[in-house]
XYZ file of C-alpha atoms in Angstrom:
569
model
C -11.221 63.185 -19.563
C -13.050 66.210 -17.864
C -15.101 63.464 -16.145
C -12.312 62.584 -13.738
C -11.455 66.252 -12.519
C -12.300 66.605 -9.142
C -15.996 67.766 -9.295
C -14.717 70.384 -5.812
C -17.750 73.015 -5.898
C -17.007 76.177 -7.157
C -17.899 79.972 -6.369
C -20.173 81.258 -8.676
C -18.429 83.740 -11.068
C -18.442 87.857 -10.129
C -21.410 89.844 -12.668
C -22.273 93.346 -12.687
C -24.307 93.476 -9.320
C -24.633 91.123 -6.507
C -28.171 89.110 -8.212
C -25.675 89.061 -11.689
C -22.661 85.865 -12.176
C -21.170 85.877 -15.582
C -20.210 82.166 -16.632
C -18.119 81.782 -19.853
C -18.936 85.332 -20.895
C -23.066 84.788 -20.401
C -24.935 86.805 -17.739
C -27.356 84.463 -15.648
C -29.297 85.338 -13.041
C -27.665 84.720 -9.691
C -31.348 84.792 -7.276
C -32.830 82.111 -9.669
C -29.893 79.586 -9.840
C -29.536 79.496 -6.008
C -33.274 79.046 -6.104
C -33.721 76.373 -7.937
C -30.367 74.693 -6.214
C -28.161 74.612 -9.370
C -24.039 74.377 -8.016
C -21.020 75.066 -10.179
C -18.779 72.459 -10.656
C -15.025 72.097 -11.263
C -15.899 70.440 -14.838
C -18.063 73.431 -16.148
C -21.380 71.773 -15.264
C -24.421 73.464 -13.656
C -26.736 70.900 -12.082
C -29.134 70.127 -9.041
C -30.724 67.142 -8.092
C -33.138 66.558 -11.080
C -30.961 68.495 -13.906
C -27.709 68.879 -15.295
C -26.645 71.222 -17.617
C -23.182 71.930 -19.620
C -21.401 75.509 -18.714
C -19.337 76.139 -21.339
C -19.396 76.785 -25.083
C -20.772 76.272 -27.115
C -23.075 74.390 -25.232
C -23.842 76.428 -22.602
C -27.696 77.874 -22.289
C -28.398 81.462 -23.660
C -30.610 82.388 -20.071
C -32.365 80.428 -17.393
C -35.754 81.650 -16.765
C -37.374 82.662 -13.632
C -39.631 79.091 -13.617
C -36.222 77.514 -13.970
C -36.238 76.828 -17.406
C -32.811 76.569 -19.339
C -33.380 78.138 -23.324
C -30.865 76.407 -25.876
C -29.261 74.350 -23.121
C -27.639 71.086 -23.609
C -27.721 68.178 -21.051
C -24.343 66.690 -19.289
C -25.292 63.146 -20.513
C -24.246 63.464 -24.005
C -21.611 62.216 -26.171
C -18.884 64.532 -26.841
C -15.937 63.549 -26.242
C -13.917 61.694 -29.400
C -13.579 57.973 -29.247
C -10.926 56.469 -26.665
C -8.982 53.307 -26.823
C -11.873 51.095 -25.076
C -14.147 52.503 -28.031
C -11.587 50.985 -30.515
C -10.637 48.318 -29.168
C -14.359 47.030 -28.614
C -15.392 47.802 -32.292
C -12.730 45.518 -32.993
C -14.131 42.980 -31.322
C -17.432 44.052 -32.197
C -16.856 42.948 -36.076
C -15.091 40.048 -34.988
C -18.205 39.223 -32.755
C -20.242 39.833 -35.717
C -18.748 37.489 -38.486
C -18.434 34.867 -35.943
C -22.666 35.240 -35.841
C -22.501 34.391 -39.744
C -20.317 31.388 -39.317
C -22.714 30.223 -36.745
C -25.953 30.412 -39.184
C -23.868 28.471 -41.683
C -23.298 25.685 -39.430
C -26.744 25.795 -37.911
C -28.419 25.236 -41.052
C -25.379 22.922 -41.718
C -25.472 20.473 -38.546
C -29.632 21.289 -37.843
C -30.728 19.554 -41.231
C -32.315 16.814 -40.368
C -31.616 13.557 -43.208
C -33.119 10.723 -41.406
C -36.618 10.626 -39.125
C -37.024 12.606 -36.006
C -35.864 9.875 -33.376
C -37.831 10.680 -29.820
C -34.842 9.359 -27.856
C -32.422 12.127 -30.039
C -34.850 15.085 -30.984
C -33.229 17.423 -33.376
C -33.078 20.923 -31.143
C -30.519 18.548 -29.007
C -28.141 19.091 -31.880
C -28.937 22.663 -32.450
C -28.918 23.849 -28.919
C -25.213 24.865 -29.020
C -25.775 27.426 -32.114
C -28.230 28.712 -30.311
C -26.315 29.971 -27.842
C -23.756 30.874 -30.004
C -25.986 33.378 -32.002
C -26.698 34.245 -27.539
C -23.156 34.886 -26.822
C -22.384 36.882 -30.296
C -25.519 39.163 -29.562
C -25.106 39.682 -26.363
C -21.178 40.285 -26.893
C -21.976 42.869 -30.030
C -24.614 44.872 -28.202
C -22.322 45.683 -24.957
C -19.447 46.367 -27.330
C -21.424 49.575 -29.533
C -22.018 50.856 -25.866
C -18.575 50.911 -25.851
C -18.040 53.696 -28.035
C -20.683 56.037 -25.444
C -19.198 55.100 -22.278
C -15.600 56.629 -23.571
C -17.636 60.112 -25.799
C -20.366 60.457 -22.233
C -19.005 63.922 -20.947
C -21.233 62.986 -17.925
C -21.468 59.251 -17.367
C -24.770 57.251 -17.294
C -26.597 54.379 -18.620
C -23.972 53.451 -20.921
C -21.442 51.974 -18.255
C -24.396 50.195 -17.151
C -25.764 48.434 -20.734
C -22.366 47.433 -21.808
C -21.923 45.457 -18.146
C -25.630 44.297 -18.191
C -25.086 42.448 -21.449
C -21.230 41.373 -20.497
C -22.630 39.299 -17.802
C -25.199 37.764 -20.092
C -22.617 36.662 -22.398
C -20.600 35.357 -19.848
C -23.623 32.926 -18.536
C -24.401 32.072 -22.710
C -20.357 31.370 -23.263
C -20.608 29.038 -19.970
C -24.131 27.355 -21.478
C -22.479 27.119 -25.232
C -19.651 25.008 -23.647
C -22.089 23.039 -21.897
C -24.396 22.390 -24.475
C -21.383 21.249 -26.741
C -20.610 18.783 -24.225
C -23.907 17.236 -23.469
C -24.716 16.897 -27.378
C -21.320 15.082 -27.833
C -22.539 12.684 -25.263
C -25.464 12.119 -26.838
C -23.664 11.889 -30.163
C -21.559 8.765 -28.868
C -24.540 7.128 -27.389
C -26.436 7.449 -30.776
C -23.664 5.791 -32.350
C -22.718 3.348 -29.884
C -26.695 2.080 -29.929
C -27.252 2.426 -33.812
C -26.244 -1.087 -34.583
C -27.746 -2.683 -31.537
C -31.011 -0.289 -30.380
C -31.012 -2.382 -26.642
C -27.176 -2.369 -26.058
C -27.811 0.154 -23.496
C -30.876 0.256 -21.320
C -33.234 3.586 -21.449
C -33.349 2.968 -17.783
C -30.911 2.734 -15.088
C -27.666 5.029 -12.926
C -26.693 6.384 -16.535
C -30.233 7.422 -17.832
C -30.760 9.282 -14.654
C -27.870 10.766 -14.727
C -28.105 12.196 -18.013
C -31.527 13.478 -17.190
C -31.122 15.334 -14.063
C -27.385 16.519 -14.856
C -28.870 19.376 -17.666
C -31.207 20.552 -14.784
C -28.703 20.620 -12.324
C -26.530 22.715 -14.162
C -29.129 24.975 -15.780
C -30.615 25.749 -12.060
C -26.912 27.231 -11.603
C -26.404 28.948 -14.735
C -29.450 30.711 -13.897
C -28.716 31.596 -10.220
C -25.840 33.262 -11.829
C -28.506 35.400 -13.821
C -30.494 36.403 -10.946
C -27.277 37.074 -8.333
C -26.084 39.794 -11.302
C -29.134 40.797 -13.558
C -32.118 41.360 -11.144
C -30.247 44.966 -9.326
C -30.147 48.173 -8.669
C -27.729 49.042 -11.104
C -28.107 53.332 -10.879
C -25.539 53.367 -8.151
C -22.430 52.221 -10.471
C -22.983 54.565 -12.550
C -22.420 57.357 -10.273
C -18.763 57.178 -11.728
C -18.830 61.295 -11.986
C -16.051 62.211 -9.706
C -13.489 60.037 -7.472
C -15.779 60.413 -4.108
C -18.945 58.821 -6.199
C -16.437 56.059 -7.018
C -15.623 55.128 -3.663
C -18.489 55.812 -2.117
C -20.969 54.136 -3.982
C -19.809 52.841 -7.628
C -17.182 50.627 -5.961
C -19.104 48.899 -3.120
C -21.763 48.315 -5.406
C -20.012 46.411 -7.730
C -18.288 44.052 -5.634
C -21.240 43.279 -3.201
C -21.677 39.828 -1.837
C -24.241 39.016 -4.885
C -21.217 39.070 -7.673
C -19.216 37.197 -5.337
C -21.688 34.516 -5.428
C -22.379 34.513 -8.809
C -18.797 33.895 -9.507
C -19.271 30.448 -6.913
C -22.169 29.685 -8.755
C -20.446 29.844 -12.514
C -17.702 27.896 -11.190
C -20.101 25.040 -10.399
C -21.531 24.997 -13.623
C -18.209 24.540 -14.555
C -17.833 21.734 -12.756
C -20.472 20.114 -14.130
C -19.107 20.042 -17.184
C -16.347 18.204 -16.341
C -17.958 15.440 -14.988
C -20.506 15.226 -17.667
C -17.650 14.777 -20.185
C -15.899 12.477 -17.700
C -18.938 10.171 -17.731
C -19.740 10.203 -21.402
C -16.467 8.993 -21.729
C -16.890 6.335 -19.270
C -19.353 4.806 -21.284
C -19.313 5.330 -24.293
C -15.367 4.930 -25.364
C -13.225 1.893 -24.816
C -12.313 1.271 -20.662
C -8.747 0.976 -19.621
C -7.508 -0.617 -16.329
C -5.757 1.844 -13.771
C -5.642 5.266 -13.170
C -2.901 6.363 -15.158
C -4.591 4.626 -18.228
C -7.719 5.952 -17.990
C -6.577 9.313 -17.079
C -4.865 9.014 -20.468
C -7.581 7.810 -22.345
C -9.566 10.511 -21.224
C -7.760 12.879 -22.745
C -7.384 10.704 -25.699
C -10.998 10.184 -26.395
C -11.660 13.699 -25.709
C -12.262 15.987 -28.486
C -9.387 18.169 -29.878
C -12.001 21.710 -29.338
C -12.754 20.417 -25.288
C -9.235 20.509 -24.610
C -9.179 24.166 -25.777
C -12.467 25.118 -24.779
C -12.507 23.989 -21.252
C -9.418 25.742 -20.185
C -11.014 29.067 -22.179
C -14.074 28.252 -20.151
C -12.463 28.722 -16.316
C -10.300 31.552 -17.199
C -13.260 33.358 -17.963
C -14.694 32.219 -14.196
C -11.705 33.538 -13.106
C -11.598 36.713 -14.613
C -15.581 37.087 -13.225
C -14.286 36.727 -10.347
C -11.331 38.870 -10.252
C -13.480 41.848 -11.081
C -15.860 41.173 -8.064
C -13.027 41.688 -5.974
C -10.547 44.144 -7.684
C -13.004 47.333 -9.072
C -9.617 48.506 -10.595
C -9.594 45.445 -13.045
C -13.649 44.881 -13.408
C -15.402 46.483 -16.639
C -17.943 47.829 -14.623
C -15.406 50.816 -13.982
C -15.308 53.591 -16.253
C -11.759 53.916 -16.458
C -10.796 50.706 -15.610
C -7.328 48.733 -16.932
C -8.371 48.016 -20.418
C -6.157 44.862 -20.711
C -7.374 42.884 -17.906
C -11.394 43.427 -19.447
C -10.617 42.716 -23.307
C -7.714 39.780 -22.011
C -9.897 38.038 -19.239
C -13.004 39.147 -20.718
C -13.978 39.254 -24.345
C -11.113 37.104 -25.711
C -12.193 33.784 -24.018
C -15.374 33.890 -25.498
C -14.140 34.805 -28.613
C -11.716 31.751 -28.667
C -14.588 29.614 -27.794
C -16.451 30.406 -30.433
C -14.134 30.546 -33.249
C -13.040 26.682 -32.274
C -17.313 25.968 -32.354
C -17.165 27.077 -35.842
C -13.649 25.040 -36.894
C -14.622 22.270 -35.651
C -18.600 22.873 -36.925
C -16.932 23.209 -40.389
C -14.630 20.028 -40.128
C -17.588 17.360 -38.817
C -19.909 16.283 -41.370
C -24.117 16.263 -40.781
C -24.641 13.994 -38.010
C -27.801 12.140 -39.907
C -25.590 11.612 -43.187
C -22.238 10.313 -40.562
C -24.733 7.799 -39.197
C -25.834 7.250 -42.663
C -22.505 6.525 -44.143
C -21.603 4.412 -40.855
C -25.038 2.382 -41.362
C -23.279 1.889 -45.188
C -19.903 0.738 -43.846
C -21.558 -1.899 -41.377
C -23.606 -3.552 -44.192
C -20.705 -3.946 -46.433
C -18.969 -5.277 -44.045
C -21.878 -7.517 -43.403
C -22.506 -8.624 -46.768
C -18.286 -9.501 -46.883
C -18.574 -12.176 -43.919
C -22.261 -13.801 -46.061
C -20.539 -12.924 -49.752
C -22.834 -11.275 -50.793
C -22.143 -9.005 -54.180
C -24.191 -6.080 -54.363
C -25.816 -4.947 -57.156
C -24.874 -1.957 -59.074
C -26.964 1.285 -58.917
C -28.259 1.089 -62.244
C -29.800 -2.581 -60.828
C -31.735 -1.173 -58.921
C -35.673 -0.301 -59.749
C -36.383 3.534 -60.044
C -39.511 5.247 -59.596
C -41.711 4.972 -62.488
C -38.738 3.273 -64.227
C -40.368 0.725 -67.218
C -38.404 -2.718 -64.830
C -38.893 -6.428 -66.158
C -41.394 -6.560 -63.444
C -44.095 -3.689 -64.901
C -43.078 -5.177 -68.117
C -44.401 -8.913 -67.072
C -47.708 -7.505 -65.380
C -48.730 -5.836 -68.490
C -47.933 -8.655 -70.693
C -50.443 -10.762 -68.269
C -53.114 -8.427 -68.771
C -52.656 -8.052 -72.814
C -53.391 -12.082 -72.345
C -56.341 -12.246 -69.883
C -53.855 -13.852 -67.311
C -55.351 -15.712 -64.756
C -56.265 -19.742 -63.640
C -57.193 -21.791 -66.172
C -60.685 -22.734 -64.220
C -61.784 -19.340 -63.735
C -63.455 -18.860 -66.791
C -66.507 -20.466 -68.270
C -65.700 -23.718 -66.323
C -69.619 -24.970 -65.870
C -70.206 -24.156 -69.520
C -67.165 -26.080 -70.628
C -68.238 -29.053 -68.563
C -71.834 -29.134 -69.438
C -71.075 -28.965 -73.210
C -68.864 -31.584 -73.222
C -71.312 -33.713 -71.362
C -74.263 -33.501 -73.797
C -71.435 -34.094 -76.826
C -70.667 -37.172 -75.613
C -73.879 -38.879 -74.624
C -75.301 -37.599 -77.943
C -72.148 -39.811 -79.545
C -72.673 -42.732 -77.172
C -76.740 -42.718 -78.211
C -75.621 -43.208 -81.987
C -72.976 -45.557 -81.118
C -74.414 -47.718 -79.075
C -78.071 -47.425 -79.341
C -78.037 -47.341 -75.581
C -79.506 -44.160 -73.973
C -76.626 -42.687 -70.773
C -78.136 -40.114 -68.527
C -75.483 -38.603 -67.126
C -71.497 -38.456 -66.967
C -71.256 -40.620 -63.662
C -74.504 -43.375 -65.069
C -72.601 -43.580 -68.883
C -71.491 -47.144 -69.335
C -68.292 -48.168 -69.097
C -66.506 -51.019 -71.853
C -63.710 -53.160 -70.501
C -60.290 -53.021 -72.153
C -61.090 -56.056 -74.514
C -64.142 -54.735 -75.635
C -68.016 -55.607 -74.989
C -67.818 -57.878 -77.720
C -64.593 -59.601 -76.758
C -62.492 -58.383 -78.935
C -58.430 -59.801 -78.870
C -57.069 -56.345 -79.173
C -54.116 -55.643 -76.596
C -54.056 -52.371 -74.971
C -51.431 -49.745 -76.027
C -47.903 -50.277 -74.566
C -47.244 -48.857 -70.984
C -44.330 -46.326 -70.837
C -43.458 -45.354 -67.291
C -42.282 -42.011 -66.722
C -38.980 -42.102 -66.273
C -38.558 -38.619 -64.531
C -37.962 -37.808 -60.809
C -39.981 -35.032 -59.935
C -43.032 -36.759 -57.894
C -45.101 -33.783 -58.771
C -44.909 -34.506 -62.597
C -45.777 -38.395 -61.992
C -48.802 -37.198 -59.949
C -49.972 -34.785 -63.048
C -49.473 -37.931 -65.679
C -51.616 -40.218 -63.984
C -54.508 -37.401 -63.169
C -53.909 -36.865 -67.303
C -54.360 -40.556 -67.473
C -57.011 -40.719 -65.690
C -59.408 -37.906 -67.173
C -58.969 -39.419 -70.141
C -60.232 -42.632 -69.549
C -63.440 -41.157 -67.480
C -63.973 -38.010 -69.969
C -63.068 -39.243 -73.416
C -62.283 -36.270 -76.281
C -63.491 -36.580 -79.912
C -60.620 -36.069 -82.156
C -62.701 -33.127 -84.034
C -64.739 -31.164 -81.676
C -65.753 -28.951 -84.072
C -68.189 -31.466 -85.265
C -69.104 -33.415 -82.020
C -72.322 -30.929 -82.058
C -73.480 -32.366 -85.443
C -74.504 -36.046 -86.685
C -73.025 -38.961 -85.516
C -72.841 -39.945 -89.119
C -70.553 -37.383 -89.937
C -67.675 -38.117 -87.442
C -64.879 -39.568 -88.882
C -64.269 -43.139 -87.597
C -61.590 -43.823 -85.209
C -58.207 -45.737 -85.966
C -58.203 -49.562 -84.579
C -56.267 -50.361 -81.532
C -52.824 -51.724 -83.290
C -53.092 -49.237 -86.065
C -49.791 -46.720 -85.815
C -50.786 -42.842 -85.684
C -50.172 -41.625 -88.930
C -51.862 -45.130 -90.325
C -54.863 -45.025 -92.782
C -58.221 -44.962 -91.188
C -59.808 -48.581 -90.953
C -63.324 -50.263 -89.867
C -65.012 -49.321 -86.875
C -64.730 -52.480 -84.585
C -66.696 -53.860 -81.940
C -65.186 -50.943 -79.575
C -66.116 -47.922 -81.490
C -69.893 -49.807 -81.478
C -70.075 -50.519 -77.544
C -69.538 -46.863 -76.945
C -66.024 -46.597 -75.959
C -63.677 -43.960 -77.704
C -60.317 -44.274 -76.353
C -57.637 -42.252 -77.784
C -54.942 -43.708 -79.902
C -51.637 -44.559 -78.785
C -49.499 -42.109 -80.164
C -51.648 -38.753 -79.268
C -51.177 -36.980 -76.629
C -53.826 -35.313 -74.553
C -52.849 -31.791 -72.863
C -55.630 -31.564 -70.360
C -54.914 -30.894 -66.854
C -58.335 -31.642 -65.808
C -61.327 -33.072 -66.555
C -63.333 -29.848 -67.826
C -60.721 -28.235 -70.285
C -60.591 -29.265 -73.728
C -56.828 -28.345 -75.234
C -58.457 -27.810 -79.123
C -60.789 -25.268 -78.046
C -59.820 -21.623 -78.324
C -58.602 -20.413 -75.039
C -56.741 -17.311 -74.105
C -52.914 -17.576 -73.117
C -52.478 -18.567 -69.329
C -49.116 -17.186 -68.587
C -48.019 -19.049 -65.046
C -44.569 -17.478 -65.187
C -41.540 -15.288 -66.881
C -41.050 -17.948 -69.582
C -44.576 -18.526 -70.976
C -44.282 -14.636 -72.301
């Protein structure tokens, strides 16, 4: 390139007269150059301190004017020279750069979908994080890569040197925080798991909570020294890359000043840290061995297949950081530096590290449905040891689904479901209570106020009659609660006596039919009314059976359904 000819000074070209030079076959005035400082270079440049102009065709100006102005100039800081092999190279790993950035939206909206409530001891950017910096390091990587193409087509070098090492120190410090982040999620990953069956397993307090929660801002606070030892600079002297004595004089000192040398301390660190944080998530959340060797081997047994790759990736590119803030000839901050070493130590490790992120983002499922599926495993296992068979999945109730249990509910309503004393109950009673002193007035001739003041007949009769009481059948069942039911039965009949017809117990007394004697059978012929019937007592005959549960429900009036469970429906 013309840009590494020695820039010696040059005598201005002979013209016609002593105030005339002729440069590339176009007369400029000799008085106004010197005057407004413009020198001649060796690479066919005019410039002074402010300007810099191109002296040769077809981009040399037609005239400079008196006020210094150049007419149809062109400036040295443009591209034209054709692309080199650091332009070709980098577009190459440009593209590559920039499908990696797709991969990594697939697996961010892959592994960031949440499936299972926002827990506040594992929030959700935890997991997402990582792709973050990923979509960091591909930018980052992409951007200093198209300045790629300008720093090898600059005739004149300038800012182009400068944005495409800017933005390969940023991606350096995201490559370093993407490693870390994939670290400290899989730590959290193992403690999620290794607490999911037992929430207080592992106390929120204690050596390993504080160490998880001051480790992040330990290494962060070094991460970002790195930024501000490299970004925060006065970057114009590198780019003074025009001729060999700008090199040495001031590109080269500049770029390996104590500050890079320190941020290459400072990455290393960070480093570091990841080490031990991966060390210590092991630790506690894998199976312990006894000894060194054995837990030196089960540390790299419990690690994960992309740490073993990504870690080594990881400190070459610390190295190669620092190699270039010692060796200019090998750092991409040079112009025409030794391509190798920059795309080798440089852009490859990064590269690598991301292309295992999105293998291995591809291979592991959704955390949420892993813990889901895991939660799935447990309880079948669970309902093995208690045997347990579980239903199948058309069992199950689904929403709005017509299930036995909507079916039963709407059944009860169709029948005015409910307790049998919650309707009418005080009417019931009262009626039944002026029926039967109105029958015990035209029986007996004897006037009974109320239920509890009605008279009472003994079993033989107020006459003394000789008939025996109906035969006693005990109940010969052995639920306690059915013997208890019989004998309240038994019992409401004797105080609260029921006419066999109490369709008619509102009419005359004449008109009832007269009850059977006390030895008659119960499908007998009806016989005389005995001394009973005419002291006032009607007790039921043997053979019928009364279905009252209680004293104010009578069984032969009309009463709605009461449905107590699945088999009265």
């Amino acid at each position: 390139m013309d840009l590494l000819l020695a820039r010696d000074l040059l005598a201005w070209p002979p013209g016609d007269n002593d105030t005339d030079t002729i440069i590339d076959g176009v007369h400029f005035n000799l008085t106004t150059l010197k005057f407004w400082n413009y020198t001649y270079w060796s690479n066919k440049t005019l410039s002074n301190v402010t300007w810099c102009e191109l002296g040769f065709q077809p981009y040399l100006a037609d005239t400079l004017l008196e006020n210094g102005t150049w007419v149809n100039s062109t400036s040295c800081y443009v591209p034209l020279d054709p692309i080199g092999t650091r332009s070709a190279v980098g577009m190459g790993y440009a593209v590559a750069y920039a499908l990696c950035l797709l991969l990594v939206l697939v697996n961010l909206t892959k592994h960031g979908k949440l499936h299972l409530p926002s827990e506040k001891r594992f929030v959700p950017i935890g997991r997402r994080w990582q792709w973050y910096w990923a979509i960091w390091v591909c930018a980052t990587a992409m951007i200093g890569l198209f300045f790629n193409v300008d720093v090898d087509r600059y005739y004149v070098m300038e800012i182009p040197i400068l944005i495409t090492s800017f933005f390969w120190y940023l991606m350096q410090m995201g490559t370093t925080a993407l490693v870390w982040e994939a670290v400290r999620h899989w730590g959290s990953w193992m403690e999620r798991q290794y607490i999911d069956p037992n929430p207080f397993v592992l106390p929120e307090e204690g050596r390993r909570w504080h160490f998880e929660f001051w480790v992040p801002l330990f290494f962060y606070f070094w991460d970002w020294m790195n930024f501000f030892m490299v970004i925060p600079r006065n970057w114009s002297p590198i780019e003074r890359q025009r001729a060999p004595d700008q090199v040495v004089n001031e590109a080269e000192p500049n770029a390996m000043d104590p500050r890079f040398k320190a941020a290459t301390f400072m990455l290393f660190i960070c480093w570091l840290t990841i080490v031990v944080y991966l060390q210590h998530a092991v630790r506690h959340y894998e199976a312990k061995h006894r000894g060194a060797a054995n837990r030196v081997k089960g540390f790299f047994s419990y690690m994960p297949w992309r740490f073993i790759l990504e870690i080594p990736l990881l400190l070459a590119l610390v190295v190669y950081q620092g190699i270039a803030a010692w060796d200019f000839d090998l750092s991409p901050l040079k112009v025409n530096t030794y391509l190798p070493a920059v795309f080798v130590g440089g852009y490859t490790p990064s590269l690598l590290i991301l292309i295992i992120q999105i293998i291995d983002g591809f291979m592991r499922p959704n955390e949420d449905r892993e813990l889901i599926r895991q939660r799935r495993v447990r309880g079948a296992a669970v309902d093995q040891e208690l045997g347990y068979v579980q239903k199948p999945a058309w069992w199950h109730r689904n929403a709005g689904a017509d299930d036995m249990a909507n079916r039963i509910m709407r059944n009860v309503r169709e029948v005015g479901g409910g307790r049998a004393t919650a309707t009418r109950v005080d009417d019931i009673a009262q009626g039944r209570a002026v029926r039967r002193d109105s029958s015990l007035m035209a029986a007996g001739g004897g006037g009974g106020g109320g239920i509890e003041m009605s008279p009472m007949a003994s079993p033989g009769g107020v006459g003394g009659g000789t008939a025996a009481p109906p035969p006693y059948t005990p109940y010969a069942g052995k639920s306690e609660r059915r013997k208890t039911e019989h004998a309240m039965q038994a019992a409401a009949a004797a105080l609260f006596p029921q006419p066999s017809n109490p369709a008619s117990a509102a009419g005359s007394v004449a008109d009832m039919p007269p009850p059977p004697e006390f030895g008659a059978a119960v499908a007998g012929t009806d016989g005389d009314v005995d001394d009973n019937r005419q002291a006032g007592m009607l007790r039921p005959r043997s053979g019928e059976r009364n279905h009252s549960t209680a004293s104010s429900v009578s069984v032969s009036q009309q009463r709605p359904q009461q449905v107590r469970s699945m088999l009265d429906v």
